[in-house]
Coordinates of C-alpha atoms in Angstrom, one line a residue:
Chain A
M1 CA -3.7 24.5 -37.1
S2 CA -1.7 27.5 -35.9
D3 CA 1.9 27.4 -35.0
F4 CA 2.9 27.0 -31.4
K5 CA 4.2 30.4 -30.0
A6 CA 6.0 30.5 -26.7
L7 CA 4.7 33.3 -24.4
P8 CA 7.2 35.9 -23.3
D9 CA 8.8 35.6 -19.9
L10 CA 7.4 38.2 -17.5
L11 CA 8.5 39.4 -14.1
P12 CA 6.5 38.2 -11.1
P13 CA 3.9 40.7 -9.7
T14 CA 5.3 43.4 -7.3
S15 CA 3.6 41.7 -4.3
A16 CA 6.0 38.8 -4.7
R17 CA 9.1 40.8 -5.2
G18 CA 11.6 42.9 -3.2
I19 CA 11.6 43.6 0.5
V20 CA 7.8 44.0 0.8
G21 CA 7.2 40.7 -1.0
W22 CA 9.8 39.0 1.2
F23 CA 8.1 40.2 4.4
R24 CA 4.7 39.3 3.2
T25 CA 5.6 35.7 2.1
N26 CA 7.9 34.9 5.0
L27 CA 6.6 36.7 8.0
F28 CA 3.0 37.9 7.5
S29 CA 1.4 35.4 5.1
S30 CA -1.6 34.8 7.4
P31 CA -3.0 36.3 10.6
I32 CA -1.6 33.4 12.7
N33 CA 1.8 33.7 11.1
S34 CA 1.8 37.5 11.7
I35 CA 1.1 37.0 15.4
L36 CA 3.8 34.3 15.7
S37 CA 6.3 36.6 13.8
L38 CA 5.6 39.5 16.2
V39 CA 5.9 37.3 19.3
G40 CA 9.1 35.9 17.9
I41 CA 10.5 39.4 17.2
Y42 CA 9.5 40.5 20.8
F43 CA 11.5 37.6 22.4
A44 CA 14.5 38.0 20.1
V45 CA 14.7 41.7 21.0
S46 CA 14.2 41.2 24.7
F47 CA 16.9 38.6 24.8
L48 CA 19.4 40.3 22.5
T49 CA 19.2 43.7 24.1
P50 CA 20.8 42.8 27.5
V51 CA 23.3 40.4 25.8
L52 CA 24.5 43.1 23.4
D53 CA 24.5 45.7 26.2
W54 CA 26.7 43.4 28.3
A55 CA 29.0 42.2 25.6
V56 CA 29.4 45.5 23.6
F57 CA 27.8 48.7 24.8
S58 CA 28.5 48.6 28.6
A59 CA 31.7 46.5 28.2
V60 CA 35.1 47.8 29.1
W61 CA 37.4 47.6 26.1
T62 CA 40.2 49.9 27.1
G63 CA 42.1 50.5 30.3
E64 CA 44.6 48.8 32.6
G65 CA 44.0 46.3 35.3
N66 CA 41.0 45.5 37.5
A67 CA 40.5 49.1 38.5
A68 CA 39.2 50.0 35.0
C69 CA 36.5 47.3 35.3
A70 CA 35.5 47.7 38.9
E71 CA 32.5 50.0 38.2
A72 CA 31.4 48.7 34.8
S73 CA 28.1 46.8 34.5
G74 CA 29.2 45.1 31.2
A75 CA 31.9 42.6 30.3
C76 CA 35.5 43.2 31.3
W77 CA 37.3 42.4 28.1
I78 CA 40.6 43.9 29.2
F79 CA 40.9 40.8 31.4
I80 CA 41.0 38.7 28.3
G81 CA 43.5 41.1 26.7
D82 CA 45.7 40.9 29.8
R83 CA 45.8 37.1 29.8
I84 CA 45.7 36.5 26.0
S85 CA 49.3 35.3 25.9
I86 CA 48.7 32.7 28.6
F87 CA 45.6 31.5 26.8
A88 CA 47.4 31.2 23.5
Y89 CA 50.8 29.9 24.6
G90 CA 50.2 28.5 28.1
I91 CA 53.4 28.4 30.2
Y92 CA 55.7 28.1 27.2
P93 CA 58.8 30.3 27.8
P94 CA 57.9 33.8 26.6
E95 CA 61.2 34.4 24.8
E96 CA 60.3 31.3 22.6
F97 CA 56.7 32.5 21.7
W98 CA 57.9 33.2 18.2
R99 CA 58.1 29.4 17.6
L100 CA 54.4 29.0 18.4
D101 CA 53.6 32.1 16.3
V102 CA 55.3 30.5 13.3
C103 CA 53.2 27.4 13.8
F104 CA 50.0 29.5 14.1
V105 CA 50.9 31.3 10.9
L106 CA 51.7 28.0 9.1
L107 CA 48.4 26.6 10.2
A108 CA 46.5 29.6 8.8
L109 CA 48.5 29.4 5.6
S110 CA 47.9 25.7 5.2
F111 CA 44.2 25.8 5.6
G112 CA 43.2 29.4 4.8
P113 CA 43.7 29.1 1.0
Q114 CA 41.6 25.9 0.9
F115 CA 38.5 28.1 1.3
F116 CA 39.2 30.0 -1.9
D117 CA 37.9 28.4 -5.1
K118 CA 40.4 30.2 -7.3
F119 CA 43.4 28.8 -5.4
Q120 CA 45.1 26.2 -7.7
Y121 CA 47.4 24.2 -5.5
K122 CA 44.9 22.7 -3.1
V123 CA 46.1 19.1 -3.4
P124 CA 49.9 19.9 -2.9
L125 CA 48.9 22.2 0.0
A126 CA 46.8 19.5 1.6
M127 CA 49.7 17.1 1.3
F128 CA 51.9 19.7 3.0
S129 CA 49.4 20.2 5.8
L130 CA 49.1 16.4 6.4
T131 CA 52.8 15.6 6.3
A132 CA 55.5 18.3 6.5
F133 CA 53.4 20.7 8.6
P134 CA 53.1 18.5 11.7
V135 CA 56.7 17.5 11.5
I136 CA 58.0 21.1 11.2
C137 CA 55.7 22.2 14.1
Y138 CA 57.0 19.3 16.2
F139 CA 60.6 20.2 15.8
L140 CA 59.9 23.9 16.2
I141 CA 57.8 23.5 19.4
S142 CA 59.8 20.9 21.1
G143 CA 63.2 22.3 20.2
G144 CA 66.4 20.5 21.2
S145 CA 67.7 20.5 17.6
F146 CA 68.7 23.1 15.0
G147 CA 70.0 25.2 17.8
L148 CA 66.6 25.7 19.4
V149 CA 66.3 25.5 23.2
D150 CA 64.6 22.3 24.3
V151 CA 61.1 22.9 25.7
P152 CA 59.7 19.9 27.6
T153 CA 56.1 19.0 26.9
E154 CA 55.1 20.0 30.5
K155 CA 55.5 23.5 29.3
W156 CA 53.2 23.2 26.3
G157 CA 49.7 24.6 26.8
G158 CA 47.0 26.9 25.8
L159 CA 45.3 27.2 22.5
A160 CA 48.5 25.8 20.9
L161 CA 48.1 22.6 22.9
T162 CA 44.4 22.4 22.1
L163 CA 45.1 22.7 18.4
M164 CA 47.9 20.2 18.6
L165 CA 45.8 17.6 20.3
A166 CA 43.0 18.1 17.8
Y167 CA 45.3 18.2 14.8
V168 CA 47.2 15.0 15.6
G169 CA 43.9 13.3 16.6
I170 CA 42.2 14.2 13.3
V171 CA 45.2 13.4 11.1
A172 CA 45.8 10.1 12.7
A173 CA 42.2 9.0 13.4
L174 CA 41.1 9.2 9.8
P175 CA 43.5 6.7 8.2
I176 CA 43.3 4.4 11.2
G177 CA 39.5 4.6 11.0
V178 CA 39.6 3.7 7.3
V179 CA 41.7 0.6 8.0
L180 CA 39.5 -0.5 10.9
A181 CA 36.3 0.0 8.8
L182 CA 37.7 -2.1 6.0
G183 CA 38.9 -4.7 8.5
R184 CA 35.5 -4.9 10.0
R185 CA 34.1 -5.8 6.6
S186 CA 36.9 -8.1 5.8
E187 CA 36.1 -11.7 4.9
M188 CA 39.1 -12.9 7.0
P189 CA 37.7 -13.9 10.4
V190 CA 40.9 -13.0 12.4
I191 CA 41.1 -9.5 11.0
R192 CA 37.4 -9.0 11.3
T193 CA 37.3 -10.2 14.9
F194 CA 40.3 -8.0 15.8
C195 CA 38.7 -4.9 14.3
I196 CA 35.3 -5.5 15.9
A197 CA 37.0 -6.1 19.3
F198 CA 39.1 -2.9 18.9
I199 CA 36.2 -0.7 17.8
E200 CA 33.8 -2.0 20.5
L201 CA 36.4 -1.8 23.2
W202 CA 37.4 1.8 22.6
R203 CA 33.9 3.0 21.8
G204 CA 32.5 1.4 24.9
V205 CA 34.6 3.4 27.4
P206 CA 34.3 7.1 28.2
L207 CA 37.2 9.2 26.9
I208 CA 37.8 10.5 30.3
S209 CA 38.6 7.1 31.6
V210 CA 40.9 6.4 28.6
L211 CA 42.8 9.5 29.5
F212 CA 42.9 8.6 33.1
M213 CA 44.1 5.1 32.4
S214 CA 46.8 6.4 30.1
S215 CA 48.2 8.8 32.6
V216 CA 47.8 7.0 35.9
M217 CA 47.4 3.3 35.2
L218 CA 49.7 2.7 32.3
P219 CA 52.9 3.8 34.0
L220 CA 52.2 1.2 36.7
F221 CA 52.4 -1.6 34.1
L222 CA 55.4 -0.4 32.3
P223 CA 58.8 -1.7 33.5
D224 CA 60.9 0.6 35.6
G225 CA 62.8 3.3 33.8
M226 CA 60.6 3.0 30.8
N227 CA 58.3 5.9 30.8
F228 CA 57.1 7.9 27.9
D229 CA 55.7 11.3 27.7
K230 CA 52.4 12.1 29.3
L231 CA 51.3 14.2 26.3
L232 CA 52.2 11.4 23.9
R233 CA 50.1 9.0 26.0
A234 CA 47.2 11.3 25.9
L235 CA 47.5 11.7 22.2
I236 CA 47.6 7.9 21.7
G237 CA 44.5 7.6 23.9
I238 CA 42.6 10.3 22.0
T239 CA 43.6 8.8 18.6
M240 CA 42.5 5.3 19.5
F241 CA 39.3 6.5 20.9
Q242 CA 38.4 8.7 17.9
S243 CA 39.5 6.2 15.3
A244 CA 37.0 3.7 16.7
Y245 CA 34.2 6.3 16.1
M246 CA 35.7 7.2 12.7
A247 CA 35.7 3.6 11.7
E248 CA 32.0 3.3 12.3
V249 CA 31.2 6.5 10.4
I250 CA 33.2 5.2 7.4
R251 CA 31.7 1.8 7.6
G252 CA 28.3 3.5 7.1
G253 CA 29.7 5.0 3.9
L254 CA 31.1 1.7 2.7
Q255 CA 27.8 0.0 3.3
A256 CA 26.0 2.6 1.1
I257 CA 28.1 1.7 -2.0
P258 CA 26.1 -0.7 -4.2
S259 CA 27.6 -4.1 -4.8
G260 CA 27.7 -3.4 -8.5
Q261 CA 30.6 -1.0 -7.9
Y262 CA 32.6 -3.8 -6.3
E263 CA 31.6 -6.2 -9.1
A264 CA 32.5 -3.7 -11.9
A265 CA 35.9 -3.1 -10.3
S266 CA 36.6 -6.8 -9.8
A267 CA 35.5 -7.6 -13.3
M268 CA 38.0 -5.1 -14.6
G269 CA 40.7 -7.0 -12.8
L270 CA 41.5 -4.5 -10.0
G271 CA 42.8 -6.1 -6.8
Y272 CA 41.3 -5.5 -3.4
W273 CA 43.5 -2.5 -2.4
K274 CA 43.2 -0.8 -5.8
Q275 CA 39.4 -1.3 -5.7
M276 CA 39.2 0.3 -2.4
R277 CA 41.5 3.2 -3.2
L278 CA 40.3 4.0 -6.6
V279 CA 36.6 3.1 -6.6
I280 CA 35.1 2.4 -3.2
L281 CA 36.7 4.8 -0.7
P282 CA 36.5 7.9 -2.8
Q283 CA 32.7 7.4 -3.0
A284 CA 32.2 6.2 0.5
L285 CA 34.3 9.0 2.1
K286 CA 32.4 11.6 0.1
L287 CA 29.1 10.2 1.3
V288 CA 30.1 10.5 5.0
I289 CA 31.8 13.8 4.9
P290 CA 29.1 15.2 7.3
G291 CA 29.7 12.3 9.7
I292 CA 33.5 12.6 9.5
V293 CA 33.4 16.3 10.2
N294 CA 30.9 15.7 13.0
T295 CA 33.5 13.4 14.6
F296 CA 36.3 15.9 14.0
I297 CA 34.3 18.6 15.8
A298 CA 33.5 16.2 18.7
L299 CA 37.2 15.4 18.9
F300 CA 38.1 19.0 18.9
K301 CA 35.9 19.7 21.9
D302 CA 36.8 16.5 23.7
T303 CA 40.4 17.7 23.9
T304 CA 39.3 19.8 26.8
L305 CA 39.1 16.6 28.9
V306 CA 42.9 16.5 29.0
L307 CA 42.7 18.9 31.9
I308 CA 41.9 16.0 34.2
I309 CA 45.4 14.6 33.6
G310 CA 47.0 17.9 34.2
L311 CA 47.6 19.1 30.7
L312 CA 46.9 22.8 30.4
D313 CA 44.8 23.3 27.4
I314 CA 43.0 26.6 26.7
L315 CA 40.0 25.8 28.9
A316 CA 42.2 24.7 31.8
L317 CA 44.1 28.0 31.6
V318 CA 40.9 30.1 31.4
Q319 CA 39.6 28.2 34.5
S320 CA 42.7 29.0 36.5
A321 CA 42.8 32.6 35.3
I322 CA 39.3 33.5 36.4
E323 CA 40.1 32.4 39.9
D324 CA 42.7 35.2 40.2
P325 CA 41.7 37.3 43.2
A326 CA 43.3 40.4 41.7
W327 CA 40.3 40.7 39.4
R328 CA 36.7 41.1 40.0
A329 CA 34.4 38.2 39.0
V330 CA 35.3 37.4 35.4
E331 CA 34.0 33.9 35.0
T332 CA 31.5 34.8 32.3
E333 CA 34.1 36.7 30.2
G334 CA 36.5 33.8 30.5
Y335 CA 34.1 31.1 29.5
V336 CA 32.6 33.2 26.7
F337 CA 36.1 33.7 25.3
A338 CA 36.9 30.0 25.5
A339 CA 33.6 29.2 23.9
A340 CA 34.2 31.7 21.1
C341 CA 37.6 30.2 20.4
F342 CA 36.1 26.7 20.1
W343 CA 33.2 28.0 18.0
V344 CA 35.5 29.7 15.5
F345 CA 37.4 26.5 14.8
C346 CA 34.4 24.1 14.8
F347 CA 32.4 26.5 12.6
S348 CA 35.3 26.7 10.1
M349 CA 35.5 22.9 9.9
S350 CA 31.7 22.8 9.4
R351 CA 31.8 25.4 6.6
Y352 CA 34.8 23.7 5.0
S353 CA 33.0 20.4 4.9
Q354 CA 29.9 22.0 3.3
K355 CA 32.2 23.5 0.7
L356 CA 33.8 20.2 0.0
E357 CA 30.5 18.4 -0.3
R358 CA 29.3 20.9 -2.9
K359 CA 32.6 20.6 -4.8
L360 CA 32.5 16.9 -4.9
H361 CA 28.9 16.7 -5.9
R362 CA 28.7 14.9 -9.3
G363 CA 25.0 15.0 -9.9
H364 CA 25.0 11.3 -9.2
K365 CA 22.3 8.9 -9.9
R366 CA 23.0 5.2 -9.6
Chain B
M25 CA 38.4 -24.7 -36.1
T26 CA 38.9 -28.0 -34.2
D27 CA 42.6 -27.5 -33.5
T28 CA 42.2 -24.1 -31.8
K29 CA 41.6 -24.3 -28.1
P30 CA 38.1 -23.2 -26.9
A31 CA 37.7 -19.8 -25.4
I32 CA 35.6 -21.1 -22.6
E33 CA 35.1 -24.7 -21.3
I34 CA 32.6 -25.4 -18.6
K35 CA 32.5 -29.0 -17.4
D36 CA 29.9 -30.5 -15.0
M37 CA 29.8 -27.2 -13.1
N38 CA 27.6 -27.1 -10.0
K39 CA 26.9 -24.2 -7.7
W40 CA 25.0 -23.7 -4.5
Y41 CA 23.9 -20.6 -2.6
G42 CA 23.9 -22.1 0.8
D43 CA 21.7 -25.1 0.4
F44 CA 20.1 -23.9 -2.7
H45 CA 21.3 -25.7 -5.8
V46 CA 21.4 -22.9 -8.4
L47 CA 23.5 -24.5 -11.2
K48 CA 23.2 -28.2 -12.0
D49 CA 25.7 -30.1 -14.2
V50 CA 26.3 -27.2 -16.6
N51 CA 28.4 -28.2 -19.6
L52 CA 29.3 -25.6 -22.2
T53 CA 32.1 -25.1 -24.7
V54 CA 32.5 -21.8 -26.4
A55 CA 34.8 -21.6 -29.4
E56 CA 36.8 -18.5 -30.1
G57 CA 34.8 -15.9 -32.0
E58 CA 31.5 -17.6 -31.1
R59 CA 28.5 -15.5 -30.2
I60 CA 26.1 -17.1 -27.7
V61 CA 22.8 -15.8 -26.4
I62 CA 21.5 -17.2 -23.2
C63 CA 17.9 -16.8 -22.3
G64 CA 15.5 -18.3 -19.8
P65 CA 13.0 -17.3 -17.1
S66 CA 14.2 -15.2 -14.1
G67 CA 15.9 -17.3 -11.5
S68 CA 17.0 -19.9 -14.0
G69 CA 20.7 -19.3 -13.2
K70 CA 21.7 -17.7 -16.5
S71 CA 23.2 -14.6 -14.9
T72 CA 24.9 -16.7 -12.2
M73 CA 26.4 -18.9 -14.9
I74 CA 28.1 -16.1 -16.8
R75 CA 29.2 -14.5 -13.6
C76 CA 31.0 -17.7 -12.8
I77 CA 33.1 -17.2 -15.9
N78 CA 34.9 -14.2 -14.5
R79 CA 34.5 -15.5 -10.9
L80 CA 32.2 -12.9 -9.6
E81 CA 30.5 -16.0 -8.3
E82 CA 32.5 -19.1 -7.4
H83 CA 31.4 -22.6 -8.4
Q84 CA 31.7 -25.5 -5.9
A85 CA 32.1 -28.4 -8.3
G86 CA 33.2 -29.1 -11.8
Q87 CA 35.6 -27.1 -13.9
I88 CA 35.7 -23.8 -15.7
I89 CA 38.6 -23.1 -18.1
V90 CA 38.8 -19.7 -19.6
N91 CA 41.3 -19.0 -22.3
G92 CA 43.3 -22.0 -21.1
I93 CA 43.3 -21.0 -17.5
E94 CA 41.3 -23.0 -15.0
L95 CA 39.5 -20.9 -12.4
T96 CA 40.3 -22.0 -8.8
E97 CA 40.8 -20.2 -5.5
D98 CA 44.2 -19.0 -6.8
L99 CA 43.8 -15.2 -6.9
K100 CA 46.6 -14.8 -9.6
R101 CA 44.6 -17.0 -12.0
I102 CA 41.4 -15.1 -11.3
D103 CA 43.2 -11.8 -12.1
E104 CA 44.6 -13.3 -15.3
V105 CA 41.1 -14.4 -16.4
R106 CA 39.6 -11.1 -15.5
K107 CA 42.2 -9.2 -17.6
E108 CA 40.9 -11.1 -20.7
V109 CA 37.2 -11.1 -20.0
G110 CA 35.2 -7.9 -20.2
M111 CA 31.8 -7.6 -18.6
C112 CA 28.8 -5.3 -19.0
F113 CA 26.1 -5.2 -16.4
Q114 CA 22.4 -4.6 -16.3
H115 CA 22.8 -1.5 -14.3
F116 CA 26.0 -0.3 -16.1
N117 CA 27.9 0.1 -12.8
L118 CA 29.9 3.0 -14.1
F119 CA 32.0 4.7 -11.4
P120 CA 30.0 7.8 -10.6
H121 CA 32.9 9.8 -9.1
L122 CA 35.0 9.5 -12.2
T123 CA 34.5 11.2 -15.6
I124 CA 33.6 9.0 -18.6
L125 CA 37.2 9.2 -19.8
E126 CA 38.5 8.3 -16.3
N127 CA 36.1 5.4 -16.2
C128 CA 37.6 4.1 -19.4
T129 CA 41.2 4.6 -18.5
L130 CA 41.1 3.2 -14.9
G131 CA 41.5 -0.4 -16.0
P132 CA 44.2 0.1 -18.6
I133 CA 46.3 2.4 -16.3
W134 CA 46.0 0.3 -13.1
V135 CA 45.7 -3.2 -14.4
R136 CA 47.5 -3.1 -17.7
K137 CA 50.0 -0.5 -16.4
M138 CA 49.5 1.6 -19.5
P139 CA 50.9 5.1 -19.5
K140 CA 48.1 7.7 -18.9
K141 CA 48.4 9.4 -22.3
E142 CA 48.2 6.1 -24.2
A143 CA 45.3 4.9 -22.1
E144 CA 43.4 8.1 -22.9
D145 CA 44.0 7.6 -26.6
V146 CA 42.7 4.1 -26.4
A147 CA 39.7 5.3 -24.4
M148 CA 38.9 8.0 -26.9
H149 CA 39.2 5.4 -29.7
F150 CA 36.6 3.2 -28.1
L151 CA 34.4 6.1 -27.1
E152 CA 34.3 7.1 -30.7
R153 CA 33.4 3.6 -31.7
V154 CA 30.4 3.7 -29.3
K155 CA 29.7 7.1 -30.7
I156 CA 30.0 9.3 -27.6
P157 CA 33.5 10.9 -27.7
E158 CA 31.9 14.3 -27.0
Q159 CA 30.8 13.1 -23.5
A160 CA 34.3 12.2 -22.4
D161 CA 34.6 14.9 -19.7
K162 CA 31.1 14.4 -18.2
Y163 CA 30.2 12.3 -15.2
P164 CA 28.1 9.2 -15.6
G165 CA 25.2 10.8 -13.7
Q166 CA 24.9 13.4 -16.5
L167 CA 24.3 10.7 -19.2
S168 CA 21.2 8.8 -20.3
G169 CA 20.9 5.1 -19.6
G170 CA 21.7 4.1 -23.2
Q171 CA 24.8 6.4 -23.2
Q172 CA 25.9 4.9 -19.9
Q173 CA 25.6 1.4 -21.2
R174 CA 27.6 2.3 -24.3
V175 CA 30.3 3.8 -22.0
A176 CA 30.3 0.6 -20.0
I177 CA 30.9 -1.3 -23.2
A178 CA 33.7 1.0 -24.2
R179 CA 35.2 0.7 -20.7
S180 CA 35.3 -3.1 -21.1
L181 CA 36.8 -2.8 -24.6
C182 CA 39.6 -0.5 -23.4
M183 CA 41.0 -3.6 -21.6
N184 CA 41.3 -5.3 -24.9
P185 CA 39.4 -8.4 -23.8
K186 CA 39.3 -11.6 -25.7
I187 CA 35.8 -12.5 -24.4
M188 CA 32.9 -10.2 -23.6
L189 CA 30.1 -11.1 -21.2
F190 CA 26.8 -9.2 -21.2
D191 CA 24.5 -9.6 -18.3
E192 CA 21.1 -8.3 -19.5
P193 CA 22.6 -5.2 -20.9
T194 CA 19.3 -3.7 -22.2
S195 CA 16.8 -4.7 -19.5
A196 CA 17.2 -1.6 -17.4
L197 CA 16.9 0.8 -20.4
D198 CA 14.0 2.8 -21.7
P199 CA 12.7 1.3 -24.9
E200 CA 14.0 4.0 -27.2
M201 CA 17.5 3.5 -25.9
I202 CA 17.7 -0.2 -26.4
K203 CA 18.5 0.1 -30.1
E204 CA 21.6 2.3 -29.7
V205 CA 23.1 -0.3 -27.3
L206 CA 22.2 -3.3 -29.5
D207 CA 23.7 -1.5 -32.5
V208 CA 27.0 -1.3 -30.7
M209 CA 26.8 -5.0 -29.7
V210 CA 25.9 -6.1 -33.2
E211 CA 28.9 -4.2 -34.5
L212 CA 31.1 -5.9 -31.9
A213 CA 29.8 -9.3 -32.9
N214 CA 30.4 -8.7 -36.5
E215 CA 34.1 -8.0 -35.7
G216 CA 34.5 -11.5 -34.4
M217 CA 34.5 -10.9 -30.6
T218 CA 33.7 -14.0 -28.5
M219 CA 30.5 -13.0 -26.8
L220 CA 28.2 -14.5 -24.2
C221 CA 25.1 -12.5 -23.8
V222 CA 22.2 -13.0 -21.4
T223 CA 19.3 -11.2 -23.0
H224 CA 15.7 -11.4 -24.0
E225 CA 16.3 -9.4 -27.2
M226 CA 15.2 -12.1 -29.6
G227 CA 15.8 -9.9 -32.6
F228 CA 19.4 -9.5 -31.5
A229 CA 19.7 -13.3 -31.0
K230 CA 18.4 -14.0 -34.5
M231 CA 20.7 -11.5 -36.0
V232 CA 24.1 -12.3 -34.4
A233 CA 24.0 -15.5 -32.4
D234 CA 25.7 -18.6 -33.5
R235 CA 23.9 -20.5 -30.8
V236 CA 21.0 -19.8 -28.4
I237 CA 21.0 -21.5 -25.1
F238 CA 17.8 -21.9 -23.0
M239 CA 18.2 -22.4 -19.3
D240 CA 15.6 -23.3 -16.6
A241 CA 16.0 -24.3 -13.0
G242 CA 19.8 -24.2 -13.2
Q243 CA 20.2 -26.4 -16.2
I244 CA 20.8 -26.0 -19.8
V245 CA 17.5 -27.2 -21.3
E246 CA 18.1 -26.7 -25.0
E247 CA 20.8 -25.3 -27.2
N248 CA 20.6 -24.8 -31.0
N249 CA 21.3 -22.4 -33.8
P250 CA 18.9 -19.4 -33.7
H251 CA 17.0 -20.5 -36.7
E252 CA 16.2 -23.9 -35.3
F253 CA 15.8 -22.6 -31.8
F254 CA 13.1 -20.1 -32.6
D255 CA 11.3 -21.9 -35.5
N256 CA 11.5 -25.5 -34.2
P257 CA 12.1 -25.7 -30.5
Q258 CA 12.4 -29.3 -29.3
N259 CA 11.6 -29.1 -25.6
D260 CA 8.2 -28.3 -24.2
R261 CA 9.6 -25.9 -21.6
T262 CA 11.4 -24.0 -24.4
K263 CA 8.2 -23.8 -26.4
M264 CA 6.2 -22.4 -23.5
F265 CA 8.9 -19.8 -22.7
L266 CA 9.1 -18.7 -26.3
S267 CA 5.3 -18.4 -26.6
Q268 CA 5.3 -16.3 -23.5
I269 CA 8.0 -13.8 -24.6
I270 CA 7.0 -13.6 -28.3
G271 CA 3.3 -13.9 -27.7
H272 CA 2.9 -10.1 -27.0

């Protein structure tokens, strides 16, 4: 009997390493794969060349006014530059732009650091983002106190309005969704029936009709003299609508928690709310992070529908700007810019959710 | 012993799942410090019975009095009983999102209102007793089944229970891990804990049980001290069951 000796670790052969190895395994592993790769590369190049040419190489980046763009075959980005303040701030009084700027900066400061692993104060910062931040922004933007000029909500618009609608919708829909999801699983028939009715009602109607109802129909039913803000009505509509969706996403997570978890928590003597808060919801919410973020992203993009009730979000302002006869046709530039704005925010949310999922992964097995 | 009140009294208890009569006229009195092993074929109602004792299942007729408190619809009483009764499950049911230490401190902090530092000291004390203090900062998913079950026992003990219920604590474990869990349970029994244990570990029953109860079809068929129970079973049903589990 000889002793067992482990063989030394060797590097893989050159053909499986480095750039050559990568190309061989991923693109040219067989004749058919080679042909498919080449065809794919051909289509990618023939599509990207004109797009890049339009967006970058033949585009107009500097100059003043329509004249600079008149002869160009590429995109007229100076149009966007010319209108950027409208897109960002809407028809907010220009001398008060700084108030929105403060809010933008606060927004970046509240969420930017969450992307860095080394940042230590994530939880306090998140608490700030969810509580103090919206309040500060509300007082700053609406004014009327602390010596700030009052700016009525009719003047709110642009990217600021889009972010505001999405932010309030997200921050309010999540807790309401949690409560509705718990209610729908409640053993108390009255609560359960109410929650099912609420969820099915709001989920069963299009958002556009919710917004329309809130702005046109609701005032008809309210007593004379009682009228509340159009933006507020839209916000409530969006929040109700999204919390119904959120409730169903969260219910999916609740159903995935094995009954043993409820039993162990009960056997320990934890009451219902403590069970939910300490044991069930932390697990259920973690499970459905992709679904929750999916709903947030849908909500963010759905805010564009407010243009039908006359609120001027970024898309509404882009649409009206591209019709300006002083400029050559700039529809594409306008829509590409609006799309890019939405993409940046939605993609950030998506990246953040992936980060959160990895961070909360505990190598579970149940 | 006769003047002390019993730890658990079950009188003419009946339970139905819908129309299915799972427990029929169950009567059982457990004295303080008594160790009881309950066995029986699957579906005989043994798990259901011990789950009634901390009201994870509710009974529809008869009385259950735990530690002098009768179990009824009253949520306050249920909470009182649950504070004093610890339970270990077949599948451990540790909370996967919390560390081992957090699993053990959750009950003391939120139910017993113990300060965090003190709860952690208590938790470490019991984790040492089940011989895994070094795993305190890991998550349940990183531990073996035997280790998880020992944590589950420590978690129950942190609540300082007067009674411990075990619902098939070793039947989900790999064979080589059963012993480490049983060792902990034997130690606990030797310290005088009142224990009700649903298990098929007959060696364990012989070693620690004061009484062995055999259940079938929702009824208590036979109960006796382990010596008599294994060597001289009275009922034919018991004999058949014992021959089947000991026969191989």
